[in-house]
């Protein structure tokens, strides 16, 4: 299955759907160099900051934005609309307030402290909405594949969920929840693969710059079991290399949105141990199915089936970025050679 998934990604890449370099890549590549993310347009955009943020300070700011301002956003929702039961549509709406508050903090910091355009945090480049849409389709595929495998193995099935709104009765609510999922997922991309990855990327060696945000992303999901934490690190690395190769977070945000929405609001699979009460279907492990394979009550994010898919996506994204890195470096060499020749 891992080989099949990589082949699908390579086929998409061959069609230039994911190619940020717009024709810069070539079959004749120079000798492979070390991983260099500072050449990515995504990291270069961070150099527009007049007063850049140190990478360690950026980590602290990310924690403040998610825990401090996120908490404030949640409390504001409670004050306005009252408390909500876990997993309900109202609870999901409250998450929009939580993440909007987190993004507001990052926006103000980038705008007034760093003094750079907020678009440079990951929204540069052309065809942003198209990239988001393509990412959304990829995200659906990434969550549907392991789910179908588990269904075919007989380890996943539709389950009863007391008090849940399912089927066509949930359709319009699910459509409305798209905007909540989009805010939540895009916010995480802005904070992690935007602000933090740019901060580490412009100051630290490449691998440290990529791994530190990925580990912090996993640490924010503390309480998850080891397989879930591994999968969170894998998806964080996948999104990081994809954003670096794309030069923006548009596609990563689309994938992230679709992964969460398809999982929680369409298939009705628990998201990080929280089952949603509004979804089109409700899938879960069959009785006696091994937890390591299905993810158990935590959801498919804690399953080995998801590990195979996410590891495949991460491996592909790494080589995808390296291909574009080679193209950017070759273009830089050609430009330098041309400039020397004209002197």
Short mmCIF file of C-alpha atoms in Angstrom, two decimals:
data_model
loop_
_atom_site.label_atom_id
_atom_site.label_comp_id
_atom_site.label_asym_id
_atom_site.label_seq_id
_atom_site.Cartn_x
_atom_site.Cartn_y
_atom_site.Cartn_z
CA UNK A 1 0.00 0.00 0.00
CA UNK A 2 2.87 2.39 0.80
CA UNK A 3 4.32 1.93 -2.71
CA UNK A 4 0.89 2.59 -4.26
CA UNK A 5 0.42 5.83 -2.32
CA UNK A 6 3.88 7.13 -3.30
CA UNK A 7 3.10 6.26 -6.93
CA UNK A 8 -0.11 8.32 -6.74
CA UNK A 9 1.81 11.33 -5.44
CA UNK A 10 4.47 10.93 -8.12
CA UNK A 11 1.76 10.80 -10.79
CA UNK A 12 0.23 14.03 -9.45
CA UNK A 13 3.67 15.66 -9.42
CA UNK A 14 4.35 14.49 -12.98
CA UNK A 15 1.26 16.39 -14.07
CA UNK A 16 2.81 19.52 -12.49
CA UNK A 17 -0.16 19.99 -10.15
CA UNK A 18 2.21 20.40 -7.22
CA UNK A 19 5.10 22.14 -8.94
CA UNK A 20 5.81 25.54 -7.39
CA UNK A 21 8.89 26.06 -9.54
CA UNK A 22 6.77 26.78 -12.67
CA UNK A 23 9.02 25.11 -15.18
CA UNK A 24 12.31 25.56 -13.33
CA UNK A 25 12.83 21.86 -12.77
CA UNK A 26 14.85 19.91 -15.29
CA UNK A 27 15.85 16.33 -15.87
CA UNK A 28 19.53 17.26 -15.72
CA UNK A 29 20.10 18.13 -12.06
CA UNK A 30 23.39 19.24 -10.50
CA UNK A 31 25.17 17.18 -7.89
CA UNK A 32 22.96 16.69 -4.84
CA UNK A 33 23.65 19.23 -2.11
CA UNK A 34 22.74 19.14 1.56
CA UNK A 35 19.22 20.00 2.64
CA UNK A 36 18.89 23.77 2.33
CA UNK A 37 15.52 25.29 3.23
CA UNK A 38 16.68 28.92 3.20
CA UNK A 39 16.44 28.82 -0.59
CA UNK A 40 12.70 28.07 -0.40
CA UNK A 41 10.48 31.07 -1.25
CA UNK A 42 8.57 30.27 1.94
CA UNK A 43 11.63 30.90 4.12
CA UNK A 44 12.86 33.78 1.97
CA UNK A 45 9.58 35.56 2.69
CA UNK A 46 10.52 35.68 6.38
CA UNK A 47 13.54 37.85 5.54
CA UNK A 48 11.14 40.68 4.76
CA UNK A 49 10.76 41.20 8.52
CA UNK A 50 12.39 44.47 9.60
CA UNK A 51 12.56 43.20 13.19
CA UNK A 52 12.65 39.39 12.97
CA UNK A 53 11.75 37.11 15.86
CA UNK A 54 14.34 34.78 17.39
CA UNK A 55 13.47 31.12 16.98
CA UNK A 56 13.29 30.41 20.73
CA UNK A 57 11.10 33.45 21.30
CA UNK A 58 8.92 32.23 18.43
CA UNK A 59 8.35 28.92 20.25
CA UNK A 60 7.24 30.79 23.37
CA UNK A 61 4.93 32.99 21.27
CA UNK A 62 3.36 29.94 19.64
CA UNK A 63 2.60 28.45 23.05
CA UNK A 64 1.16 31.78 24.23
CA UNK A 65 -1.00 32.09 21.11
CA UNK A 66 -2.42 28.57 21.35
CA UNK A 67 -2.80 28.20 25.11
CA UNK A 68 -3.20 31.81 26.27
CA UNK A 69 -5.09 33.51 23.48
CA UNK A 70 -6.83 30.27 22.50
CA UNK A 71 -8.16 29.95 26.05
CA UNK A 72 -9.33 33.58 25.94
CA UNK A 73 -11.17 32.90 22.68
CA UNK A 74 -12.89 29.88 24.20
CA UNK A 75 -13.94 31.87 27.27
CA UNK A 76 -15.33 34.62 25.04
CA UNK A 77 -17.46 32.03 23.23
CA UNK A 78 -18.77 30.70 26.57
CA UNK A 79 -19.64 34.21 27.72
CA UNK A 80 -21.56 34.89 24.51
CA UNK A 81 -23.21 31.53 23.82
CA UNK A 82 -22.76 29.34 26.91
CA UNK A 83 -20.88 26.07 27.40
CA UNK A 84 -21.01 23.31 24.80
CA UNK A 85 -20.84 19.52 25.10
CA UNK A 86 -17.69 17.86 23.76
CA UNK A 87 -18.03 16.78 20.15
CA UNK A 88 -21.18 18.82 19.46
CA UNK A 89 -21.54 21.24 16.55
CA UNK A 90 -21.63 24.05 19.11
CA UNK A 91 -18.32 22.86 20.59
CA UNK A 92 -16.81 22.87 17.11
CA UNK A 93 -18.07 26.41 16.58
CA UNK A 94 -16.30 27.40 19.79
CA UNK A 95 -13.06 26.14 18.25
CA UNK A 96 -13.40 28.83 15.59
CA UNK A 97 -13.23 31.42 18.39
CA UNK A 98 -10.27 29.62 19.98
CA UNK A 99 -8.20 29.55 16.80
CA UNK A 100 -9.30 32.98 15.61
CA UNK A 101 -7.93 34.43 18.85
CA UNK A 102 -4.66 32.55 18.36
CA UNK A 103 -4.29 33.89 14.84
CA UNK A 104 -5.13 37.41 15.94
CA UNK A 105 -2.13 37.33 18.27
CA UNK A 106 0.21 36.08 15.52
CA UNK A 107 -1.20 38.62 13.07
CA UNK A 108 -0.56 41.52 15.46
CA UNK A 109 2.96 40.28 16.20
CA UNK A 110 3.91 39.88 12.53
CA UNK A 111 2.29 43.18 11.56
CA UNK A 112 3.58 45.44 14.32
CA UNK A 113 6.64 43.76 15.81
CA UNK A 114 8.18 42.14 12.74
CA UNK A 115 6.73 44.84 10.48
CA UNK A 116 6.02 42.67 7.46
CA UNK A 117 2.95 41.92 5.40
CA UNK A 118 0.91 39.07 6.91
CA UNK A 119 0.72 37.42 3.45
CA UNK A 120 4.43 36.64 3.75
CA UNK A 121 3.63 34.16 6.51
CA UNK A 122 2.68 31.62 3.85
CA UNK A 123 0.15 33.08 1.42
CA UNK A 124 2.46 34.26 -1.37
CA UNK A 125 2.59 32.73 -4.83
CA UNK A 126 -0.12 32.41 -7.46
CA UNK A 127 -3.24 30.21 -7.57
CA UNK A 128 -3.62 30.08 -3.80
CA UNK A 129 -7.25 28.95 -3.78
CA UNK A 130 -6.53 26.40 -6.51
CA UNK A 131 -3.72 24.96 -4.40
CA UNK A 132 -6.01 24.88 -1.39
CA UNK A 133 -8.66 23.03 -3.43
CA UNK A 134 -6.18 20.48 -4.76
CA UNK A 135 -4.91 20.01 -1.21
CA UNK A 136 -8.48 19.44 -0.04
CA UNK A 137 -8.90 16.59 -2.52
CA UNK A 138 -5.58 15.07 -1.48
CA UNK A 139 -6.61 15.33 2.18
CA UNK A 140 -9.82 13.40 1.48
CA UNK A 141 -7.82 10.65 -0.22
CA UNK A 142 -5.29 10.43 2.61
CA UNK A 143 -7.95 9.71 5.24
CA UNK A 144 -10.24 7.60 3.04
CA UNK A 145 -7.45 5.18 2.03
CA UNK A 146 -6.65 3.83 5.54
CA UNK A 147 -10.35 3.81 6.41
CA UNK A 148 -11.20 1.69 3.36
CA UNK A 149 -8.31 -0.68 4.11
CA UNK A 150 -9.61 -1.23 7.64
CA UNK A 151 -13.16 -1.75 6.35
CA UNK A 152 -11.94 -4.32 3.81
CA UNK A 153 -9.97 -6.10 6.54
CA UNK A 154 -13.16 -6.29 8.62
CA UNK A 155 -11.69 -4.18 11.43
CA UNK A 156 -13.82 -1.07 10.81
CA UNK A 157 -17.57 -0.75 10.42
CA UNK A 158 -20.47 1.62 10.91
CA UNK A 159 -21.34 1.95 14.58
CA UNK A 160 -24.21 3.22 16.70
CA UNK A 161 -23.68 6.63 18.27
CA UNK A 162 -26.32 7.60 20.81
CA UNK A 163 -27.70 11.10 20.42
CA UNK A 164 -25.81 11.77 17.19
CA UNK A 165 -27.28 13.51 14.14
CA UNK A 166 -26.35 11.36 11.13
CA UNK A 167 -27.09 10.98 7.43
CA UNK A 168 -28.96 13.56 5.38
CA UNK A 169 -30.23 15.21 8.56
CA UNK A 170 -26.65 16.29 9.23
CA UNK A 171 -25.81 17.40 5.68
CA UNK A 172 -26.41 21.13 5.95
CA UNK A 173 -24.78 21.32 9.36
CA UNK A 174 -21.72 19.49 7.98
CA UNK A 175 -21.52 21.92 5.06
CA UNK A 176 -21.61 24.81 7.53
CA UNK A 177 -18.91 23.16 9.64
CA UNK A 178 -16.54 23.36 6.68
CA UNK A 179 -15.78 26.94 7.66
CA UNK A 180 -15.02 25.89 11.23
CA UNK A 181 -12.67 23.14 10.06
CA UNK A 182 -11.04 25.57 7.63
CA UNK A 183 -10.40 28.14 10.36
CA UNK A 184 -9.06 25.54 12.79
CA UNK A 185 -6.79 23.75 10.31
CA UNK A 186 -5.54 26.84 8.51
CA UNK A 187 -4.79 28.47 11.85
CA UNK A 188 -2.56 25.57 12.83
CA UNK A 189 -0.75 25.85 9.50
CA UNK A 190 -0.28 29.61 9.93
CA UNK A 191 1.15 29.13 13.41
CA UNK A 192 3.27 26.02 12.85
CA UNK A 193 4.26 25.85 9.18
CA UNK A 194 3.97 29.60 8.73
CA UNK A 195 5.26 31.65 11.64
CA UNK A 196 7.30 29.03 13.52
CA UNK A 197 8.84 27.21 10.53
CA UNK A 198 9.84 30.54 9.02
CA UNK A 199 11.42 31.62 12.31
CA UNK A 200 13.43 28.43 12.73
CA UNK A 201 14.14 28.16 9.00
CA UNK A 202 15.87 31.53 8.73
CA UNK A 203 18.11 30.92 11.78
CA UNK A 204 18.74 27.21 12.34
CA UNK A 205 20.31 24.35 10.33
CA UNK A 206 17.72 22.83 8.02
CA UNK A 207 16.91 19.61 9.88
CA UNK A 208 16.65 21.35 13.25
CA UNK A 209 14.45 23.99 11.66
CA UNK A 210 12.01 21.38 10.35
CA UNK A 211 12.05 18.97 13.30
CA UNK A 212 11.58 21.51 16.13
CA UNK A 213 8.13 22.75 14.92
CA UNK A 214 7.10 19.14 14.23
CA UNK A 215 7.98 18.01 17.75
CA UNK A 216 6.22 21.02 19.26
CA UNK A 217 3.14 20.24 17.17
CA UNK A 218 3.16 16.72 18.65
CA UNK A 219 3.79 18.04 22.18
CA UNK A 220 0.63 20.15 21.93
CA UNK A 221 -1.28 16.88 21.51
CA UNK A 222 0.10 15.50 24.77
CA UNK A 223 -1.97 12.63 26.12
CA UNK A 224 -2.13 10.83 22.81
CA UNK A 225 -0.75 7.29 22.65
CA UNK A 226 2.68 6.62 21.07
CA UNK A 227 1.33 5.69 17.63
CA UNK A 228 -0.77 8.86 17.53
CA UNK A 229 2.23 10.99 18.51
CA UNK A 230 4.32 9.32 15.80
CA UNK A 231 1.62 10.05 13.24
CA UNK A 232 1.40 13.68 14.36
CA UNK A 233 5.15 14.08 13.84
CA UNK A 234 4.89 12.43 10.41
CA UNK A 235 2.06 14.69 9.28
CA UNK A 236 3.91 17.74 10.60
CA UNK A 237 7.01 16.80 8.58
CA UNK A 238 4.81 16.13 5.55
CA UNK A 239 3.20 19.57 5.81
CA UNK A 240 6.59 21.21 6.42
CA UNK A 241 8.33 19.81 3.33
CA UNK A 242 5.21 20.38 1.23
CA UNK A 243 5.01 24.04 2.31
CA UNK A 244 8.73 24.51 1.68
CA UNK A 245 8.42 22.98 -1.78
CA UNK A 246 5.29 24.95 -2.61
CA UNK A 247 6.61 28.22 -1.23
CA UNK A 248 3.34 28.67 0.66
CA UNK A 249 1.00 26.95 3.12
CA UNK A 250 -2.04 26.98 0.84
CA UNK A 251 -1.94 23.30 -0.11
CA UNK A 252 -0.98 22.11 3.38
CA UNK A 253 -3.96 24.05 4.78
CA UNK A 254 -6.28 22.39 2.26
CA UNK A 255 -5.02 18.90 3.09
CA UNK A 256 -5.24 19.60 6.83
CA UNK A 257 -8.82 20.90 6.50
CA UNK A 258 -10.00 17.91 4.48
CA UNK A 259 -8.22 15.39 6.73
CA UNK A 260 -10.01 16.72 9.83
CA UNK A 261 -13.37 17.37 8.21
CA UNK A 262 -13.58 14.04 6.38
CA UNK A 263 -12.54 12.21 9.49
CA UNK A 264 -14.85 13.97 11.95
CA UNK A 265 -17.84 15.33 10.04
CA UNK A 266 -18.17 12.91 7.12
CA UNK A 267 -16.92 9.50 8.27
CA UNK A 268 -17.77 10.23 11.90
CA UNK A 269 -14.45 8.89 13.22
CA UNK A 270 -13.32 10.33 16.58
CA UNK A 271 -10.82 13.15 16.16
CA UNK A 272 -8.14 12.97 18.88
CA UNK A 273 -10.39 10.83 21.09
CA UNK A 274 -13.46 13.07 20.67
CA UNK A 275 -16.35 11.60 18.63
CA UNK A 276 -18.41 14.18 16.78
CA UNK A 277 -22.18 14.20 17.32
CA UNK A 278 -22.92 15.51 13.82
CA UNK A 279 -21.64 13.57 10.79
CA UNK A 280 -22.81 11.85 7.63
CA UNK A 281 -21.70 8.39 8.80
CA UNK A 282 -20.32 7.00 12.04
CA UNK A 283 -17.44 4.55 11.64
CA UNK A 284 -15.44 2.85 14.34
CA UNK A 285 -13.50 -0.33 15.17
CA UNK A 286 -15.30 -3.66 15.13
CA UNK A 287 -15.46 -5.55 18.41
CA UNK A 288 -12.16 -7.26 19.11
CA UNK A 289 -10.22 -5.38 16.44
CA UNK A 290 -6.63 -4.66 17.54
CA UNK A 291 -6.20 -1.12 18.83
CA UNK A 292 -2.77 -0.69 17.24
CA UNK A 293 -4.34 -1.32 13.83
CA UNK A 294 -7.54 0.74 14.18
CA UNK A 295 -6.57 3.44 16.67
CA UNK A 296 -9.30 2.36 19.09
CA UNK A 297 -11.37 5.09 20.71
CA UNK A 298 -8.75 7.74 19.88
CA UNK A 299 -9.57 7.48 16.20
CA UNK A 300 -7.77 6.42 13.04
CA UNK A 301 -5.04 8.99 13.71
CA UNK A 302 -3.68 6.50 16.26
CA UNK A 303 -3.66 3.55 13.85
CA UNK A 304 -0.78 1.87 12.05
CA UNK A 305 -2.89 2.09 8.89
CA UNK A 306 -2.60 5.87 9.12
CA UNK A 307 1.12 5.54 9.90
CA UNK A 308 1.72 3.82 6.55
CA UNK A 309 -0.18 6.52 4.66
CA UNK A 310 1.46 9.44 6.49
CA UNK A 311 4.95 7.95 6.25
CA UNK A 312 4.44 7.55 2.50
CA UNK A 313 3.25 11.15 2.20
CA UNK A 314 6.17 12.42 4.29
CA UNK A 315 8.76 10.53 2.22
CA UNK A 316 7.24 11.82 -1.01
CA UNK A 317 7.15 15.43 0.29
CA UNK A 318 10.83 15.27 1.26
CA UNK A 319 11.91 14.22 -2.25
CA UNK A 320 9.45 16.70 -3.74
CA UNK A 321 11.15 19.50 -1.82
CA UNK A 322 14.63 18.25 -2.73
CA UNK A 323 13.69 18.29 -6.40
CA UNK A 324 12.57 21.89 -6.16
CA UNK A 325 15.62 22.79 -4.09
CA UNK A 326 17.84 21.46 -6.87
CA UNK A 327 15.89 23.55 -9.39
CA UNK A 328 16.21 26.74 -7.33
CA UNK A 329 19.93 26.16 -6.80
CA UNK A 330 20.48 25.51 -10.50
CA UNK A 331 18.61 28.70 -11.35
CA UNK A 332 20.78 30.60 -8.84
CA UNK A 333 23.97 29.20 -10.40
CA UNK A 334 22.81 30.07 -13.93
CA UNK A 335 21.89 33.59 -12.83
CA UNK A 336 25.29 34.06 -11.19
CA UNK A 337 27.07 32.74 -14.29
CA UNK A 338 25.07 35.09 -16.53
CA UNK A 339 25.85 38.08 -14.34
CA UNK A 340 29.57 37.28 -14.36
CA UNK A 341 29.54 36.87 -18.12
CA UNK A 342 28.01 40.32 -18.62
CA UNK A 343 30.63 42.08 -16.48
#
